Amino acid sequence: MRNGRTKSIKVALGGILAALSLIFMFFTSIFPSMTYAAPAVCGALLMVTVIEISSWFSLLIYAVVGFLSIFLVADKEAAVIYLLFFGYYPIIKGMIEAKLSLPSSWICKYIIFNISIIISYFICSKLLGIEYDEIGNFGKFSVLILLIMGNIIFAIYDLALTRLVTAYLRHWQKYVKRILR
């Protein structure tokens, strides 16, 4: 009986996190400045299920949120960025760090980030018709400048995820463990 209850609670937690992620994704329609922040927050939410349940369960939540975002969220750029990077990155981050040395893990993470962002750029610009050229005063170098800035922000995001996991393990895990029992 206890095992069935635990599974139900884990599924409910997954549903709550998926719903919360979709709410954040919907915010991109109301607040256009959240195009990149909302997918990043949604990805960070998955860290709880990675730690408490499993990476596979987290991938299932990622797939559900990504699929629904593509069809329901008005900001398609945010949905694409979630699908192609922010949704799965927090799930694989720990695996990369566990298997590789510190310098190798950073190289691997930067490769994944840059490939994902470049593919996102092409999907958004070629398939969705989002214009990136000549943004502001940067002219034809705007995409390159945005990519460089994105790499800097990625490092901050990665470090923030690490700190969030540490804070979760120190302060909040005991409360979640009580619920999941």
PDB file of C-alpha atoms in Angstrom:
ATOM      1  CA  MET A   1       0.000   0.000   0.000  1.00  0.00           C
ATOM      2  CA  ARG A   2       2.799   2.415   0.931  1.00  0.00           C
ATOM      3  CA  ASN A   3       4.635   1.847  -2.368  1.00  0.00           C
ATOM      4  CA  GLY A   4       1.524   2.672  -4.412  1.00  0.00           C
ATOM      5  CA  ARG A   5       1.003   5.832  -2.396  1.00  0.00           C
ATOM      6  CA  THR A   6       4.630   6.855  -2.962  1.00  0.00           C
ATOM      7  CA  LYS A   7       4.279   6.378  -6.714  1.00  0.00           C
ATOM      8  CA  SER A   8       1.088   8.427  -6.723  1.00  0.00           C
ATOM      9  CA  ILE A   9       2.783  11.236  -4.818  1.00  0.00           C
ATOM     10  CA  LYS A  10       5.721  11.225  -7.231  1.00  0.00           C
ATOM     11  CA  VAL A  11       3.374  11.388 -10.219  1.00  0.00           C
ATOM     12  CA  ALA A  12       1.467  14.212  -8.529  1.00  0.00           C
ATOM     13  CA  LEU A  13       4.735  16.072  -7.908  1.00  0.00           C
ATOM     14  CA  GLY A  14       5.601  15.630 -11.577  1.00  0.00           C
ATOM     15  CA  GLY A  15       2.207  16.970 -12.588  1.00  0.00           C
ATOM     16  CA  ILE A  16       2.551  19.972 -10.311  1.00  0.00           C
ATOM     17  CA  LEU A  17       6.017  20.781 -11.654  1.00  0.00           C
ATOM     18  CA  ALA A  18       4.794  20.373 -15.248  1.00  0.00           C
ATOM     19  CA  ALA A  19       1.831  22.680 -14.582  1.00  0.00           C
ATOM     20  CA  LEU A  20       4.059  25.223 -12.860  1.00  0.00           C
ATOM     21  CA  SER A  21       6.464  25.086 -15.804  1.00  0.00           C
ATOM     22  CA  LEU A  22       3.637  25.707 -18.247  1.00  0.00           C
ATOM     23  CA  ILE A  23       2.481  28.682 -16.187  1.00  0.00           C
ATOM     24  CA  PHE A  24       5.987  30.136 -16.407  1.00  0.00           C
ATOM     25  CA  MET A  25       5.991  29.482 -20.161  1.00  0.00           C
ATOM     26  CA  PHE A  26       2.656  31.281 -20.487  1.00  0.00           C
ATOM     27  CA  PHE A  27       4.214  34.301 -18.761  1.00  0.00           C
ATOM     28  CA  THR A  28       6.320  34.813 -21.903  1.00  0.00           C
ATOM     29  CA  SER A  29       3.130  35.879 -23.682  1.00  0.00           C
ATOM     30  CA  ILE A  30       2.395  38.518 -21.056  1.00  0.00           C
ATOM     31  CA  PHE A  31       5.973  39.609 -20.379  1.00  0.00           C
ATOM     32  CA  PRO A  32       8.083  39.403 -23.560  1.00  0.00           C
ATOM     33  CA  SER A  33      11.241  39.977 -21.537  1.00  0.00           C
ATOM     34  CA  MET A  34      10.785  36.463 -20.088  1.00  0.00           C
ATOM     35  CA  THR A  35      11.503  34.709 -23.403  1.00  0.00           C
ATOM     36  CA  TYR A  36      14.774  33.350 -22.024  1.00  0.00           C
ATOM     37  CA  ALA A  37      14.157  33.552 -18.276  1.00  0.00           C
ATOM     38  CA  ALA A  38      10.982  31.437 -18.204  1.00  0.00           C
ATOM     39  CA  PRO A  39      12.515  28.398 -19.976  1.00  0.00           C
ATOM     40  CA  ALA A  40      15.547  28.675 -17.657  1.00  0.00           C
ATOM     41  CA  VAL A  41      13.306  28.648 -14.568  1.00  0.00           C
ATOM     42  CA  CYS A  42      11.300  25.721 -15.966  1.00  0.00           C
ATOM     43  CA  GLY A  43      14.485  23.744 -16.442  1.00  0.00           C
ATOM     44  CA  ALA A  44      15.634  24.548 -12.915  1.00  0.00           C
ATOM     45  CA  LEU A  45      12.351  23.195 -11.525  1.00  0.00           C
ATOM     46  CA  LEU A  46      13.261  19.789 -12.956  1.00  0.00           C
ATOM     47  CA  MET A  47      16.226  19.558 -10.602  1.00  0.00           C
ATOM     48  CA  VAL A  48      13.855  18.447  -7.830  1.00  0.00           C
ATOM     49  CA  THR A  49      12.693  15.413  -9.797  1.00  0.00           C
ATOM     50  CA  VAL A  50      16.237  14.628 -10.943  1.00  0.00           C
ATOM     51  CA  ILE A  51      17.345  14.477  -7.300  1.00  0.00           C
ATOM     52  CA  GLU A  52      14.259  12.897  -5.705  1.00  0.00           C
ATOM     53  CA  ILE A  53      12.843  10.613  -8.380  1.00  0.00           C
ATOM     54  CA  SER A  54      15.006   9.963 -11.455  1.00  0.00           C
ATOM     55  CA  SER A  55      16.434  11.479 -14.600  1.00  0.00           C
ATOM     56  CA  TRP A  56      14.007   9.411 -16.690  1.00  0.00           C
ATOM     57  CA  PHE A  57      11.030  10.817 -14.831  1.00  0.00           C
ATOM     58  CA  SER A  58      12.450  14.313 -15.327  1.00  0.00           C
ATOM     59  CA  LEU A  59      12.812  13.629 -19.064  1.00  0.00           C
ATOM     60  CA  LEU A  60       9.143  12.680 -19.172  1.00  0.00           C
ATOM     61  CA  ILE A  61       8.165  15.988 -17.549  1.00  0.00           C
ATOM     62  CA  TYR A  62      10.494  17.820 -19.956  1.00  0.00           C
ATOM     63  CA  ALA A  63       8.833  16.112 -22.932  1.00  0.00           C
ATOM     64  CA  VAL A  64       5.326  16.938 -21.711  1.00  0.00           C
ATOM     65  CA  VAL A  65       6.137  20.602 -21.020  1.00  0.00           C
ATOM     66  CA  GLY A  66       8.021  20.935 -24.315  1.00  0.00           C
ATOM     67  CA  PHE A  67       5.228  19.363 -26.354  1.00  0.00           C
ATOM     68  CA  LEU A  68       2.511  21.441 -24.719  1.00  0.00           C
ATOM     69  CA  SER A  69       4.608  24.619 -24.975  1.00  0.00           C
ATOM     70  CA  ILE A  70       4.990  24.226 -28.724  1.00  0.00           C
ATOM     71  CA  PHE A  71       1.224  24.017 -29.153  1.00  0.00           C
ATOM     72  CA  LEU A  72      -0.101  26.238 -26.355  1.00  0.00           C
ATOM     73  CA  VAL A  73       2.424  28.984 -25.670  1.00  0.00           C
ATOM     74  CA  ALA A  74       2.259  32.055 -27.903  1.00  0.00           C
ATOM     75  CA  ASP A  75       6.009  32.794 -27.630  1.00  0.00           C
ATOM     76  CA  LYS A  76       7.348  30.064 -29.906  1.00  0.00           C
ATOM     77  CA  GLU A  77      10.930  31.232 -29.417  1.00  0.00           C
ATOM     78  CA  ALA A  78      10.659  30.457 -25.693  1.00  0.00           C
ATOM     79  CA  ALA A  79       9.174  27.039 -26.475  1.00  0.00           C
ATOM     80  CA  VAL A  80      11.980  26.234 -28.922  1.00  0.00           C
ATOM     81  CA  ILE A  81      14.654  27.345 -26.465  1.00  0.00           C
ATOM     82  CA  TYR A  82      13.061  25.222 -23.746  1.00  0.00           C
ATOM     83  CA  LEU A  83      12.923  22.194 -26.021  1.00  0.00           C
ATOM     84  CA  LEU A  84      16.399  22.553 -27.447  1.00  0.00           C
ATOM     85  CA  PHE A  85      18.315  23.508 -24.321  1.00  0.00           C
ATOM     86  CA  PHE A  86      16.804  24.681 -21.022  1.00  0.00           C
ATOM     87  CA  GLY A  87      14.432  21.753 -20.626  1.00  0.00           C
ATOM     88  CA  TYR A  88      16.962  18.947 -20.790  1.00  0.00           C
ATOM     89  CA  TYR A  89      20.154  20.697 -19.650  1.00  0.00           C
ATOM     90  CA  PRO A  90      19.454  20.521 -15.887  1.00  0.00           C
ATOM     91  CA  ILE A  91      18.777  16.809 -16.328  1.00  0.00           C
ATOM     92  CA  ILE A  92      22.092  16.047 -18.032  1.00  0.00           C
ATOM     93  CA  LYS A  93      24.194  18.575 -16.084  1.00  0.00           C
ATOM     94  CA  GLY A  94      24.780  16.244 -13.138  1.00  0.00           C
ATOM     95  CA  MET A  95      25.590  13.315 -15.407  1.00  0.00           C
ATOM     96  CA  ILE A  96      28.210  15.350 -17.272  1.00  0.00           C
ATOM     97  CA  GLU A  97      29.779  16.612 -14.053  1.00  0.00           C
ATOM     98  CA  ALA A  98      29.840  13.112 -12.526  1.00  0.00           C
ATOM     99  CA  LYS A  99      31.545  11.485 -15.521  1.00  0.00           C
ATOM    100  CA  LEU A 100      34.032  14.162 -16.615  1.00  0.00           C
ATOM    101  CA  SER A 101      36.766  16.193 -14.985  1.00  0.00           C
ATOM    102  CA  LEU A 102      36.010  19.840 -14.263  1.00  0.00           C
ATOM    103  CA  PRO A 103      37.686  21.270 -17.406  1.00  0.00           C
ATOM    104  CA  SER A 104      36.235  18.519 -19.628  1.00  0.00           C
ATOM    105  CA  SER A 105      32.762  18.971 -18.196  1.00  0.00           C
ATOM    106  CA  TRP A 106      32.842  22.727 -18.913  1.00  0.00           C
ATOM    107  CA  ILE A 107      34.003  22.096 -22.475  1.00  0.00           C
ATOM    108  CA  CYS A 108      31.234  19.524 -22.966  1.00  0.00           C
ATOM    109  CA  LYS A 109      28.595  21.824 -21.458  1.00  0.00           C
ATOM    110  CA  TYR A 110      29.689  24.748 -23.647  1.00  0.00           C
ATOM    111  CA  ILE A 111      29.586  22.553 -26.748  1.00  0.00           C
ATOM    112  CA  ILE A 112      26.066  21.396 -25.885  1.00  0.00           C
ATOM    113  CA  PHE A 113      24.962  24.977 -25.168  1.00  0.00           C
ATOM    114  CA  ASN A 114      26.378  26.438 -28.366  1.00  0.00           C
ATOM    115  CA  ILE A 115      25.058  23.681 -30.626  1.00  0.00           C
ATOM    116  CA  SER A 116      21.620  23.950 -28.996  1.00  0.00           C
ATOM    117  CA  ILE A 117      21.486  27.734 -29.250  1.00  0.00           C
ATOM    118  CA  ILE A 118      22.691  27.774 -32.867  1.00  0.00           C
ATOM    119  CA  ILE A 119      20.050  25.183 -33.826  1.00  0.00           C
ATOM    120  CA  SER A 120      17.448  27.230 -31.898  1.00  0.00           C
ATOM    121  CA  TYR A 121      18.512  30.336 -33.805  1.00  0.00           C
ATOM    122  CA  PHE A 122      18.096  28.625 -37.171  1.00  0.00           C
ATOM    123  CA  ILE A 123      14.731  27.130 -36.257  1.00  0.00           C
ATOM    124  CA  CYS A 124      13.446  30.464 -34.950  1.00  0.00           C
ATOM    125  CA  SER A 125      14.799  32.541 -37.826  1.00  0.00           C
ATOM    126  CA  LYS A 126      14.221  30.177 -40.757  1.00  0.00           C
ATOM    127  CA  LEU A 127      11.103  28.257 -39.728  1.00  0.00           C
ATOM    128  CA  LEU A 128       9.352  30.718 -37.430  1.00  0.00           C
ATOM    129  CA  GLY A 129      10.457  33.891 -39.222  1.00  0.00           C
ATOM    130  CA  ILE A 130      11.815  35.642 -36.129  1.00  0.00           C
ATOM    131  CA  GLU A 131      14.184  38.448 -37.186  1.00  0.00           C
ATOM    132  CA  TYR A 132      17.535  38.674 -35.417  1.00  0.00           C
ATOM    133  CA  ASP A 133      19.568  40.608 -37.971  1.00  0.00           C
ATOM    134  CA  GLU A 134      20.695  44.113 -37.199  1.00  0.00           C
ATOM    135  CA  ILE A 135      19.423  44.188 -33.647  1.00  0.00           C
ATOM    136  CA  GLY A 136      20.056  47.612 -32.175  1.00  0.00           C
ATOM    137  CA  ASN A 137      23.345  49.266 -33.018  1.00  0.00           C
ATOM    138  CA  PHE A 138      25.293  46.054 -33.555  1.00  0.00           C
ATOM    139  CA  GLY A 139      24.367  45.607 -37.225  1.00  0.00           C
ATOM    140  CA  LYS A 140      25.464  42.410 -38.904  1.00  0.00           C
ATOM    141  CA  PHE A 141      27.468  41.342 -35.830  1.00  0.00           C
ATOM    142  CA  SER A 142      24.394  41.230 -33.603  1.00  0.00           C
ATOM    143  CA  VAL A 143      23.991  37.443 -33.745  1.00  0.00           C
ATOM    144  CA  LEU A 144      27.649  36.881 -32.876  1.00  0.00           C
ATOM    145  CA  ILE A 145      27.487  39.390 -30.018  1.00  0.00           C
ATOM    146  CA  LEU A 146      24.313  37.750 -28.711  1.00  0.00           C
ATOM    147  CA  LEU A 147      26.031  34.339 -28.838  1.00  0.00           C
ATOM    148  CA  ILE A 148      29.018  35.646 -26.877  1.00  0.00           C
ATOM    149  CA  MET A 149      26.701  37.247 -24.311  1.00  0.00           C
ATOM    150  CA  GLY A 150      24.720  34.004 -24.202  1.00  0.00           C
ATOM    151  CA  ASN A 151      27.884  32.061 -23.343  1.00  0.00           C
ATOM    152  CA  ILE A 152      28.601  34.395 -20.444  1.00  0.00           C
ATOM    153  CA  ILE A 153      25.024  34.105 -19.199  1.00  0.00           C
ATOM    154  CA  PHE A 154      25.213  30.315 -19.617  1.00  0.00           C
ATOM    155  CA  ALA A 155      28.160  30.173 -17.199  1.00  0.00           C
ATOM    156  CA  ILE A 156      26.141  32.178 -14.681  1.00  0.00           C
ATOM    157  CA  TYR A 157      23.116  29.898 -15.215  1.00  0.00           C
ATOM    158  CA  ASP A 158      25.211  26.775 -14.718  1.00  0.00           C
ATOM    159  CA  LEU A 159      26.703  28.115 -11.498  1.00  0.00           C
ATOM    160  CA  ALA A 160      23.233  29.203 -10.320  1.00  0.00           C
ATOM    161  CA  LEU A 161      21.897  25.678 -10.910  1.00  0.00           C
ATOM    162  CA  THR A 162      24.761  24.273  -8.854  1.00  0.00           C
ATOM    163  CA  ARG A 163      24.002  26.691  -6.028  1.00  0.00           C
ATOM    164  CA  LEU A 164      20.284  25.907  -6.218  1.00  0.00           C
ATOM    165  CA  VAL A 165      20.996  22.187  -5.931  1.00  0.00           C
ATOM    166  CA  THR A 166      23.256  22.838  -2.942  1.00  0.00           C
ATOM    167  CA  ALA A 167      20.620  25.008  -1.265  1.00  0.00           C
ATOM    168  CA  TYR A 168      17.954  22.408  -2.006  1.00  0.00           C
ATOM    169  CA  LEU A 169      20.032  19.606  -0.499  1.00  0.00           C
ATOM    170  CA  ARG A 170      20.867  21.655   2.609  1.00  0.00           C
ATOM    171  CA  HIS A 171      17.554  23.325   3.342  1.00  0.00           C
ATOM    172  CA  TRP A 172      14.559  22.037   1.393  1.00  0.00           C
ATOM    173  CA  GLN A 173      15.158  18.365   0.686  1.00  0.00           C
ATOM    174  CA  LYS A 174      14.071  17.272   4.150  1.00  0.00           C
ATOM    175  CA  TYR A 175      10.632  18.819   3.569  1.00  0.00           C
ATOM    176  CA  VAL A 176      10.216  17.252   0.132  1.00  0.00           C
ATOM    177  CA  LYS A 177      11.397  13.874   1.470  1.00  0.00           C
ATOM    178  CA  ARG A 178       8.647  14.000   4.103  1.00  0.00           C
ATOM    179  CA  ILE A 179       6.046  14.579   1.396  1.00  0.00           C
ATOM    180  CA  LEU A 180       7.424  11.812  -0.830  1.00  0.00           C
ATOM    181  CA  ARG A 181       7.467   9.203   1.941  1.00  0.00           C
TER     182      ARG A 181
END
